[in-house]
XYZ file of C-alpha atoms in Angstrom:
696
model
C 26.610 -17.850 -2.893
C 23.523 -18.906 -4.969
C 22.989 -22.629 -5.578
C 25.505 -23.458 -3.068
C 23.626 -25.657 -0.174
C 24.967 -25.083 3.358
C 27.098 -28.271 4.536
C 27.311 -29.824 7.801
C 30.488 -29.662 9.889
C 32.884 -32.610 9.685
C 33.713 -34.367 13.115
C 37.440 -33.732 12.620
C 36.526 -29.547 12.251
C 34.955 -29.508 15.653
C 38.227 -28.658 17.383
C 39.162 -26.205 14.834
C 35.598 -24.211 15.247
C 36.021 -24.485 19.186
C 39.253 -22.768 18.781
C 37.558 -20.072 16.516
C 34.848 -19.352 18.511
C 37.522 -19.147 21.434
C 39.393 -16.377 19.607
C 36.340 -14.825 18.470
C 35.206 -14.095 22.190
C 38.343 -12.733 22.869
C 38.511 -10.384 20.070
C 34.894 -9.321 20.908
C 36.073 -8.702 24.617
C 38.816 -6.633 23.337
C 36.506 -4.598 20.936
C 34.038 -3.683 23.595
C 37.037 -2.821 25.977
C 38.330 -0.690 23.478
C 34.882 0.579 22.085
C 33.840 1.693 25.800
C 37.350 3.711 26.708
C 37.406 5.233 23.484
C 40.612 3.596 22.442
C 41.747 4.462 18.788
C 45.164 3.322 18.447
C 46.554 1.371 15.410
C 46.608 -1.645 17.525
C 42.970 -1.270 18.855
C 41.971 -0.736 14.970
C 43.955 -3.672 13.899
C 42.332 -6.067 16.244
C 38.862 -4.906 15.005
C 40.225 -6.012 11.593
C 40.921 -9.226 12.923
C 37.581 -9.635 14.238
C 35.885 -8.828 10.850
C 37.695 -10.895 8.865
C 36.224 -14.217 11.256
C 32.445 -12.371 11.508
C 31.722 -9.148 9.525
C 28.699 -9.339 10.828
C 29.163 -7.313 14.264
C 27.460 -4.068 13.673
C 29.466 -2.460 16.683
C 32.728 -3.240 15.055
C 31.654 -0.917 12.297
C 30.312 1.833 14.386
C 33.417 1.480 16.387
C 35.727 1.741 13.320
C 33.679 5.117 12.090
C 34.089 6.752 15.181
C 37.999 5.734 15.222
C 38.123 7.476 11.500
C 36.448 10.285 12.695
C 38.848 10.658 15.466
C 42.011 10.196 13.546
C 41.241 12.346 11.036
C 41.213 15.040 13.483
C 44.960 14.951 13.912
C 45.562 14.197 10.308
C 47.858 17.159 9.346
C 48.377 16.065 5.467
C 46.449 14.688 2.466
C 48.470 11.706 2.516
C 47.962 10.640 5.832
C 43.842 11.178 5.319
C 44.489 8.883 1.849
C 45.983 6.353 4.181
C 43.209 6.032 6.888
C 40.651 5.927 3.751
C 42.685 2.991 2.243
C 42.600 1.086 5.446
C 38.969 1.248 5.652
C 38.606 0.057 1.994
C 40.902 -2.661 2.929
C 39.080 -3.760 6.086
C 36.059 -3.847 3.858
C 37.493 -5.850 1.430
C 38.837 -8.671 4.191
C 35.225 -8.649 5.548
C 33.758 -9.345 2.053
C 35.973 -12.267 1.698
C 34.392 -14.052 4.509
C 30.772 -12.949 3.538
C 30.195 -11.369 0.167
C 26.652 -10.301 1.095
C 27.869 -8.514 4.506
C 25.234 -5.473 5.042
C 27.548 -3.850 7.377
C 30.562 -4.091 5.032
C 28.870 -2.762 2.058
C 27.068 0.114 4.204
C 30.655 0.870 5.694
C 32.565 1.059 2.668
C 29.492 3.419 1.083
C 29.879 5.756 4.183
C 33.558 6.163 3.641
C 33.016 7.203 -0.086
C 30.569 9.419 0.734
C 32.428 11.411 3.197
C 34.410 12.887 0.372
C 38.099 12.497 2.080
C 40.089 11.494 -0.589
C 39.719 11.272 -4.455
C 37.917 8.014 -5.454
C 39.705 5.296 -7.218
C 37.066 4.315 -9.462
C 39.175 1.740 -11.349
C 39.826 -0.059 -8.087
C 36.255 -0.044 -7.014
C 34.959 -1.515 -10.433
C 37.779 -4.300 -10.252
C 36.325 -5.274 -7.015
C 32.928 -5.507 -8.510
C 33.795 -7.516 -11.420
C 35.623 -9.655 -8.897
C 32.372 -10.147 -7.006
C 29.915 -10.516 -9.893
C 31.904 -13.144 -11.348
C 31.781 -15.124 -8.259
C 27.859 -14.434 -7.994
C 26.692 -12.769 -10.891
C 23.356 -11.971 -9.004
C 24.834 -10.737 -5.344
C 22.556 -7.853 -5.079
C 24.560 -6.079 -2.566
C 27.316 -5.797 -5.543
C 24.487 -4.289 -7.698
C 23.165 -2.205 -5.086
C 26.808 -0.754 -4.850
C 27.458 -0.571 -8.489
C 24.550 1.541 -8.682
C 26.009 4.145 -5.888
C 29.641 4.036 -7.590
C 28.229 4.679 -10.963
C 26.191 7.628 -9.706
C 29.272 8.815 -7.673
C 31.279 8.860 -11.064
C 28.604 10.342 -12.937
C 28.406 7.350 -15.289
C 25.837 7.415 -17.957
C 22.773 5.398 -17.484
C 23.092 4.242 -21.310
C 26.376 2.761 -20.180
C 24.731 1.159 -17.163
C 21.990 -0.356 -19.448
C 24.352 -1.884 -21.780
C 26.057 -3.190 -18.975
C 22.930 -5.271 -17.495
C 22.365 -6.593 -21.564
C 25.979 -7.965 -21.204
C 25.192 -9.669 -18.091
C 21.742 -11.159 -19.353
C 23.590 -12.245 -22.607
C 25.809 -14.023 -20.216
C 23.105 -15.363 -18.233
C 19.487 -15.169 -18.547
C 18.754 -16.296 -15.018
C 20.545 -13.134 -13.570
C 17.506 -11.660 -11.762
C 19.604 -8.820 -10.310
C 20.441 -7.874 -13.703
C 16.992 -7.998 -14.879
C 16.090 -5.919 -12.087
C 18.677 -3.033 -12.534
C 17.757 -3.070 -16.139
C 14.281 -2.054 -15.114
C 15.562 0.742 -12.568
C 17.630 2.250 -15.084
C 15.268 1.919 -18.211
C 12.284 3.780 -16.169
C 14.621 6.326 -15.286
C 15.893 6.651 -18.915
C 11.879 6.575 -20.515
C 10.702 8.848 -17.833
C 12.844 11.696 -18.526
C 12.923 11.097 -22.287
C 16.611 10.481 -22.870
C 18.226 10.888 -26.077
C 17.300 7.620 -27.738
C 14.457 6.692 -25.707
C 11.630 9.258 -26.414
C 10.012 6.495 -28.263
C 8.551 4.751 -25.239
C 6.277 2.481 -27.488
C 9.823 1.320 -29.424
C 11.802 0.559 -26.469
C 9.343 -1.427 -24.782
C 8.410 -3.493 -28.082
C 12.456 -3.990 -27.927
C 11.982 -5.261 -24.574
C 9.324 -7.536 -24.813
C 11.230 -9.269 -27.907
C 14.322 -9.724 -25.497
C 12.173 -11.279 -22.198
C 10.338 -13.298 -24.751
C 13.809 -14.995 -25.894
C 14.740 -15.623 -22.524
C 11.442 -17.052 -21.462
C 11.226 -19.430 -24.282
C 14.868 -20.643 -23.547
C 14.169 -21.400 -19.962
C 10.504 -20.981 -18.936
C 11.254 -22.220 -15.470
C 13.464 -19.647 -14.515
C 11.668 -16.658 -12.519
C 13.821 -14.027 -13.870
C 12.191 -13.423 -16.992
C 9.013 -13.767 -15.696
C 9.338 -10.916 -13.202
C 10.536 -8.592 -15.793
C 7.947 -9.394 -17.814
C 5.585 -8.550 -15.060
C 7.387 -4.803 -15.117
C 6.868 -4.683 -18.869
C 3.305 -5.259 -18.285
C 3.049 -2.802 -15.458
C 4.902 -0.081 -17.823
C 2.132 -0.904 -20.696
C -1.087 -0.984 -18.329
C -0.333 1.932 -16.189
C -2.613 4.992 -17.785
C -0.122 7.816 -19.085
C -2.452 10.145 -17.815
C -3.789 11.051 -14.133
C -7.540 11.020 -14.180
C -10.265 11.476 -11.616
C -12.394 8.424 -11.947
C -14.568 8.758 -8.939
C -15.905 11.202 -6.459
C -18.604 11.702 -3.494
C -20.947 13.411 -3.812
C -21.316 12.453 -7.578
C -22.010 15.061 -10.382
C -25.078 16.636 -10.183
C -26.467 15.028 -6.975
C -28.577 16.812 -4.354
C -27.590 16.693 -0.590
C -30.054 17.444 1.839
C -29.179 18.076 5.374
C -31.482 18.557 8.249
C -30.924 21.808 10.146
C -30.338 20.002 13.474
C -27.180 18.855 11.904
C -27.575 15.116 13.075
C -28.296 13.753 9.822
C -28.091 14.362 6.053
C -29.437 12.200 3.265
C -28.509 12.367 -0.558
C -30.239 11.811 -3.632
C -29.463 11.840 -7.254
C -30.758 14.426 -9.531
C -33.246 11.992 -10.740
C -34.258 10.016 -7.711
C -36.634 6.806 -7.828
C -36.776 7.319 -4.048
C -35.538 9.232 -1.425
C -32.183 7.952 -0.144
C -30.691 8.940 3.287
C -27.434 9.419 4.236
C -26.521 10.148 7.950
C -23.621 12.055 8.916
C -22.150 13.579 11.943
C -22.996 17.040 13.010
C -22.589 19.647 10.321
C -19.600 17.802 8.494
C -20.349 16.710 4.642
C -17.208 14.824 3.068
C -15.848 15.620 -0.259
C -14.051 12.472 -1.395
C -11.825 12.452 -4.289
C -10.523 9.388 -6.279
C -7.863 9.129 -8.967
C -6.609 6.512 -11.379
C -3.290 6.337 -9.610
C -1.662 6.965 -6.324
C -0.997 10.933 -6.566
C 0.522 13.757 -4.309
C -0.291 17.476 -3.946
C -4.236 17.386 -3.702
C -4.544 20.751 -1.838
C -6.627 24.300 -1.907
C -4.473 25.301 -4.293
C -4.711 22.426 -6.862
C -8.596 21.743 -6.054
C -11.027 24.592 -5.612
C -14.110 24.123 -3.782
C -16.679 27.133 -4.260
C -19.257 26.978 -1.399
C -20.608 29.678 0.912
C -19.905 27.667 4.012
C -15.957 27.721 3.767
C -13.577 29.545 2.230
C -11.451 27.300 0.005
C -8.205 28.162 1.494
C -9.220 26.834 4.971
C -10.064 23.269 3.518
C -7.532 20.769 4.426
C -7.339 18.044 1.801
C -5.770 14.774 3.406
C -4.831 11.295 1.743
C -6.876 8.000 3.185
C -4.384 5.986 4.266
C -4.015 4.402 7.555
C -0.510 5.315 7.241
C 1.058 8.900 7.415
C 1.983 8.471 3.411
C 1.626 11.634 1.725
C 0.285 9.827 -1.569
C -2.649 8.361 -2.328
C -5.425 7.374 -4.986
C -8.075 8.704 -2.588
C -8.418 12.023 -0.948
C -11.060 13.819 1.084
C -11.932 17.242 2.933
C -14.940 17.996 4.862
C -17.341 20.972 4.305
C -18.234 22.385 7.874
C -21.660 23.472 7.829
C -22.515 26.157 10.333
C -25.617 25.552 12.599
C -28.478 27.794 10.865
C -31.791 28.467 12.259
C -34.341 28.592 9.360
C -37.864 28.060 8.495
C -37.745 27.512 4.740
C -35.738 25.287 2.607
C -32.640 26.748 1.381
C -30.425 25.217 -1.574
C -26.959 26.082 -1.905
C -24.473 24.937 -5.261
C -21.306 23.759 -4.718
C -18.631 23.540 -6.968
C -15.527 21.711 -7.201
C -12.935 22.387 -9.848
C -9.426 20.727 -10.847
C -7.346 22.650 -13.265
C -4.137 22.058 -14.733
C -1.674 21.680 -12.072
C 1.646 20.873 -11.459
C 0.678 19.900 -7.677
C -1.195 16.794 -8.274
C 1.752 14.318 -9.761
C 1.473 10.295 -9.987
C 3.947 8.184 -8.424
C 5.686 7.947 -11.961
C 5.824 11.864 -12.155
C 2.851 12.273 -14.401
C 0.466 15.653 -14.025
C -2.933 16.188 -14.010
C -3.621 17.722 -17.338
C -7.253 17.254 -17.847
C -9.354 20.341 -16.104
C -12.631 19.429 -14.911
C -15.288 20.440 -12.599
C -18.261 18.836 -10.786
C -21.240 20.326 -8.964
C -23.814 19.047 -6.277
C -26.303 20.946 -4.242
C -26.837 20.975 -0.560
C -30.326 21.523 0.841
C -30.730 22.831 4.428
C -34.140 22.246 5.478
C -36.165 21.944 8.946
C -36.907 18.602 8.897
C -36.377 16.997 12.705
C -34.326 13.554 12.803
C -37.431 11.768 13.529
C -39.171 12.956 10.579
C -36.535 11.862 8.674
C -36.810 8.310 10.051
C -33.352 8.988 11.391
C -30.513 7.110 12.947
C -31.958 5.191 16.460
C -29.558 5.910 19.329
C -31.264 3.187 21.296
C -32.218 0.458 19.130
C -30.156 -2.520 18.274
C -29.025 -2.974 14.464
C -29.251 -6.757 13.615
C -27.677 -8.036 10.630
C -30.140 -10.285 8.467
C -28.536 -13.780 8.044
C -31.615 -14.743 6.201
C -32.301 -14.436 2.691
C -33.404 -10.899 1.443
C -34.990 -9.175 -1.414
C -32.994 -7.192 -3.579
C -33.397 -4.022 -5.761
C -34.161 -4.473 -9.327
C -31.446 -2.609 -11.211
C -34.159 0.065 -12.440
C -34.723 1.047 -9.103
C -31.052 1.885 -8.329
C -30.325 5.373 -7.135
C -27.641 5.821 -9.261
C -24.201 7.372 -8.306
C -21.972 7.090 -11.180
C -18.523 7.957 -11.314
C -17.398 10.812 -12.821
C -18.207 10.887 -16.360
C -15.358 11.660 -18.517
C -14.982 12.734 -21.945
C -14.463 9.704 -24.744
C -10.913 10.897 -25.225
C -10.107 10.054 -21.171
C -12.219 6.756 -21.474
C -10.090 5.909 -24.693
C -6.615 6.833 -22.956
C -5.134 3.562 -23.795
C -3.426 3.750 -27.237
C -3.734 1.248 -30.003
C -0.127 0.209 -29.337
C -1.158 -0.814 -25.650
C -4.128 -2.574 -26.450
C -2.432 -4.332 -29.131
C 0.550 -5.596 -27.233
C -1.541 -7.086 -24.416
C -3.565 -8.683 -27.524
C -0.534 -10.098 -28.871
C 1.120 -11.437 -25.446
C -2.325 -12.857 -24.466
C -2.169 -14.965 -28.046
C 1.493 -15.753 -27.193
C 0.790 -17.137 -23.931
C -2.267 -18.898 -24.483
C -0.091 -21.161 -26.760
C 2.080 -22.341 -23.982
C -0.775 -21.479 -21.680
C 1.134 -19.845 -18.495
C -1.970 -19.659 -16.257
C -1.032 -16.881 -13.951
C 0.710 -14.558 -16.800
C -2.431 -15.266 -18.922
C -4.731 -14.421 -15.971
C -2.589 -10.995 -15.418
C -2.978 -10.230 -19.090
C -6.694 -10.658 -19.402
C -6.789 -8.431 -16.586
C -5.006 -5.746 -17.860
C -6.829 -6.391 -21.433
C -10.152 -5.905 -19.359
C -8.864 -2.603 -17.390
C -8.053 -1.140 -20.960
C -11.489 -2.516 -22.549
C -13.761 -1.021 -19.957
C -16.034 0.532 -22.094
C -17.420 -2.772 -23.949
C -20.187 -4.562 -23.635
C -20.437 -5.804 -19.838
C -21.638 -9.332 -20.686
C -18.328 -9.353 -23.003
C -16.221 -8.090 -19.962
C -18.221 -10.699 -17.711
C -17.074 -13.812 -19.911
C -13.383 -12.437 -19.708
C -13.594 -12.253 -15.890
C -14.736 -15.773 -15.757
C -12.342 -16.880 -17.410
C -9.593 -15.506 -15.294
C -11.661 -16.656 -12.337
C -11.368 -20.356 -13.706
C -7.405 -19.554 -14.093
C -6.959 -18.521 -10.333
C -9.092 -21.596 -9.092
C -6.775 -23.862 -10.921
C -3.461 -22.196 -9.837
C -4.714 -22.177 -6.179
C -5.024 -26.292 -6.653
C -1.680 -26.607 -8.601
C 0.303 -24.332 -6.468
C -1.195 -24.287 -2.740
C 1.999 -23.033 -1.499
C 1.311 -19.687 -3.142
C -2.537 -20.112 -2.651
C -2.746 -16.701 -0.632
C -1.556 -14.876 -3.465
C -3.844 -16.225 -5.563
C -6.894 -15.576 -3.634
C -5.972 -12.320 -3.383
C -6.265 -11.885 -6.837
C -9.037 -13.710 -7.445
C -11.006 -11.612 -4.641
C -10.115 -8.644 -6.727
C -11.905 -10.251 -9.906
C -14.952 -11.128 -7.815
C -15.032 -7.266 -6.672
C -14.511 -6.338 -10.083
C -17.719 -8.585 -11.522
C -19.819 -7.652 -8.481
C -19.576 -3.785 -9.229
C -19.185 -3.957 -13.032
C -22.560 -2.076 -13.924
C -25.594 -1.442 -12.124
C -27.050 -4.904 -13.339
C -24.112 -6.904 -11.529
C -24.303 -4.623 -8.666
C -28.160 -4.924 -8.176
C -28.179 -8.527 -7.044
C -25.811 -7.730 -4.005
C -28.053 -4.713 -3.025
C -30.839 -4.722 -0.452
C -32.945 -2.327 1.207
C -32.129 -1.602 4.886
C -35.539 -2.810 6.061
C -33.970 -6.404 5.122
C -31.775 -5.467 8.260
C -33.908 -6.139 11.371
C -34.367 -2.269 12.628
C -37.578 -0.741 12.582
C -36.206 2.970 12.513
C -32.956 2.985 10.682
C -33.855 3.071 6.679
C -30.853 3.740 4.841
C -29.733 3.845 1.114
C -26.543 1.853 0.221
C -27.183 -1.417 1.817
C -24.516 -3.790 -0.029
C -24.256 -7.479 0.698
C -20.831 -9.094 -0.342
C -21.334 -11.981 2.145
C -20.026 -15.431 1.394
C -18.088 -14.439 -1.756
C -14.467 -16.278 -0.381
C -13.217 -12.797 -0.308
C -9.527 -12.220 1.098
C -9.134 -8.621 0.456
C -11.499 -5.634 -0.898
C -10.857 -3.748 -4.067
C -12.448 -1.412 -6.375
C -13.686 0.716 -3.495
C -13.763 3.603 -6.068
C -17.181 2.258 -7.433
C -18.849 2.128 -3.757
C -18.111 5.487 -2.180
C -21.837 5.908 -1.507
C -22.476 2.526 0.431
C -23.146 3.313 3.875
C -24.381 -0.301 5.219
C -21.804 -3.089 3.995
C -22.189 -6.865 4.888
C -18.818 -8.469 4.311
C -19.422 -11.377 6.778
C -18.659 -15.092 6.018
C -15.589 -14.559 3.880
C -11.996 -15.365 4.227
C -10.671 -11.724 4.811
C -7.547 -11.205 6.364
C -7.074 -7.362 5.644
C -9.442 -4.644 5.179
C -7.353 -2.168 3.298
C -9.254 -0.017 1.021
C -12.062 0.362 2.963
C -11.121 3.515 4.214
C -12.296 5.191 1.294
C -15.848 4.482 1.969
C -16.359 7.893 4.056
C -20.181 7.384 4.261
C -19.703 3.755 6.214
C -22.081 3.673 9.005
C -22.738 0.013 9.482
C -20.078 -2.701 9.087
C -20.279 -6.315 9.584
C -17.015 -8.321 9.423
C -18.243 -11.082 11.026
C -16.961 -14.467 10.627
C -13.559 -13.723 8.531
C -10.084 -14.497 9.252
C -9.065 -11.350 10.817
C -6.000 -12.276 13.098
C -5.272 -8.839 14.569
C -6.676 -5.698 15.931
C -4.038 -3.831 14.040
C -5.576 -5.289 10.768
C -8.366 -3.245 11.566
C -6.529 0.195 11.629
C -8.100 1.399 8.353
C -11.451 1.906 10.505
C -9.671 5.174 12.085
C -10.247 6.816 8.950
C -14.323 6.239 9.117
C -15.688 9.253 11.031
C -19.316 7.794 10.755
C -18.931 4.615 11.648
C -21.761 3.356 14.355
C -22.180 -0.430 14.125
C -19.229 -2.964 13.623
C -19.415 -6.568 13.912
C -15.736 -8.418 13.985
C -17.417 -11.490 15.786
C -15.930 -14.875 15.268
C -12.811 -14.160 13.518
C -9.315 -14.876 14.677
C -8.243 -11.779 16.840
C -6.021 -13.254 19.732
C -5.283 -16.670 18.544
C -1.577 -16.115 17.866
C 0.365 -15.184 20.976
C 2.123 -12.708 19.010
C 0.453 -10.096 16.618
C 3.407 -9.159 14.497
C 1.390 -6.503 12.651
C 1.548 -4.438 15.784
C 4.621 -3.787 15.046
C 3.808 -2.015 11.654
C 2.143 0.515 13.397
C 3.156 3.415 15.454
C 2.362 2.941 19.192
C 0.945 5.193 21.464
C 3.691 4.287 24.048
C 5.964 6.675 21.792
C 3.939 9.755 22.917
C 4.048 10.920 19.642
C 0.770 12.175 19.222
C -1.001 14.362 21.746
C -4.243 12.823 21.908
C -3.106 9.378 22.281
C -1.009 10.592 25.445
C -4.096 11.875 26.924
C -6.153 8.729 26.263
C -2.908 6.478 27.717
C -2.920 8.278 30.787
C -6.682 7.853 31.315
C -6.300 4.062 30.537
C -3.625 3.940 33.160
C -5.944 5.716 35.807
C -8.759 3.377 35.086
C -6.064 0.551 35.882
C -6.085 -0.779 32.197
C -3.031 -3.015 31.093
C -1.814 -0.436 28.598
C 1.564 -2.399 27.686
C -0.762 -5.595 26.741
C -3.466 -3.568 25.012
C -2.020 -0.423 22.948
C -3.333 -1.599 19.610
C -6.977 -1.966 20.992
C -6.735 1.395 23.034
C -5.211 3.123 20.005
C -8.273 1.690 17.677
C -10.816 1.782 19.697
C -10.584 5.013 21.244
C -10.654 6.905 17.777
C -13.526 5.084 17.062
C -17.159 6.477 18.053
C -19.301 2.904 17.818
C -22.566 2.710 19.298
C -22.779 -0.969 18.859
C -19.923 -3.762 18.759
C -19.954 -7.360 18.700
C -16.720 -9.219 19.383
C -17.577 -12.443 20.444
C -16.279 -15.420 19.290
C -12.843 -14.122 19.128
C -9.825 -15.618 21.594
C -9.285 -12.158 22.668
C -13.052 -11.333 23.691
C -12.832 -12.250 27.400
C -14.199 -10.483 30.494
C -11.159 -8.247 30.938
C -11.218 -7.102 27.071
C -14.820 -6.459 27.376
C -14.181 -4.171 30.334
C -11.606 -2.492 28.516
C -13.999 -1.745 25.322
C -16.693 -0.253 27.988
C -13.512 2.072 29.246
C -12.030 2.801 26.022
C -15.606 3.466 23.984
C -17.183 5.919 26.200
C -19.993 6.183 23.189
C -20.797 2.204 22.963
C -24.323 1.505 23.806
C -24.562 -1.940 23.073
C -21.662 -4.679 23.453
C -21.875 -8.337 21.910
C -25.751 -7.939 21.711
C -26.330 -6.720 25.334
C -27.386 -3.144 26.485
C -24.740 -1.340 28.431
């Protein structure tokens, strides 16, 4: 129960507890015996009920009762007998809930029984049970979850459920579960424009007024603040799915040497040649949307080129997980080997039309047809003549001061230019609502909410003068700096949000970006000359953001920050050199996004915290090759075993590095980087030439 702390056992209760424990052990032994021998008699089932009355958290009991019910149903000959068996199960659940109203097993079993459709559901009984439960604890999320299940089973109109949430909120403003349930019901009603809910702006305005009453009634209660955050998300989420960035960019010219080993890209009005090196005959086409979307495929996106048929292109979401939804999508143009003596230019067009396939997570469709084009030039320049990538030379990061490019020297890789209608996709109501909320919370100065509102306003007013936006972002940074000091328990969250603001500042426009761009010659290498060398070191970043503005980057220096995650970096499909030295990365699995970077050749992860913790809990969030679920991993695992590598203890490292094609890697300064680990890397990374600055 909420607000009821646990009390220590009194001495005089010790004997009673000992007797209870003994009884529990006897009942458990009896259950296991009955389960093993498949005994489903009335006496056996009654004994399991006694066990549930003492401890409803033993999942084996619920599994046993499922099997018992299924067996006894086979022998039931009439509807009355079936109804009696169902009622027995429902009573067993009610007995268990008296012992623990938040028993996962009990609630799951009740749902399972009713879902079988064995007998007519007594909905009055179910709602009476819920009324008793929610009177005892109005925020019991198990009860709320079960209510949603029963309401759906009965076909109860969602408008009635919305009214119920209002009744519960009026009873207690601090009912987080009621606010949460209200947000879910209201989302569904608004998305399908149910009767009375077609005017989205009117409904949300009323909700702002409602939650304001709760916030000013008890500002210290979190329930209303969470609902306000949900409302803010509903307000600032774009109403339309838009394509906001791509690579190659519109009207750019990509030049590919005929040997297929290197390519460089230049804008339509270049200041200087800009080299983009890629693997053999493989040119990425990247699309970045303003929302997470699904359905990007050869039907919804048409690529016209002479190199490959559109229907043969495979689009994939750029996420390290197996999700089919992402903001960033990529496909590859496979360039065939051509023997030519003269330079030849090929035109490539990418078209996105009206499509029911491309859908955002909230159901919005892509309804703004557009197309962009770029040219691909195949010439006979050799790799050496193109000042190409050296396979022999050590790439050394520049730790000293370095000159930067002037803003007027930048080779521009702008985001796709959207029409003015798209740029001002936010309605007057959205802009006014955010402005009103900012003024409201400036008066009571709630720092976190004010910071969120200012960020939302900045996103809506992205077309305003950069200097005005920079002032607004500086204000947000001050708020997060204050929050880190005032609330150190949640400093990690504030630092993550602060990092996004810093990334926004750095990438806001060409002028902001120019102070962080360097000639590749600043990085000590006589042969390597690349465009897109971005320095973001020593900015106290804990996470990466606004990657849609950085699709052109090939050399990225993120050293001397506080990065714990590199999520998002997978969108930088052109990345060749990456410096993560001196951060706070604590596990190999945190580097999972690197597997999606086909061209990555130089990686520095030295002086992090990899291996400092004896247990890497994040490893269990990723699929292990030990499951033999992926063919290429099975082959890699077998090769490692033949090389006497301890697969069980090192599968995450094997899984990551076997998927990379690194020529240079630095791992020194990590707890994991002993000689055994170095030997493992040498065996797994067959392309490796340099390890910790030493030639192999």
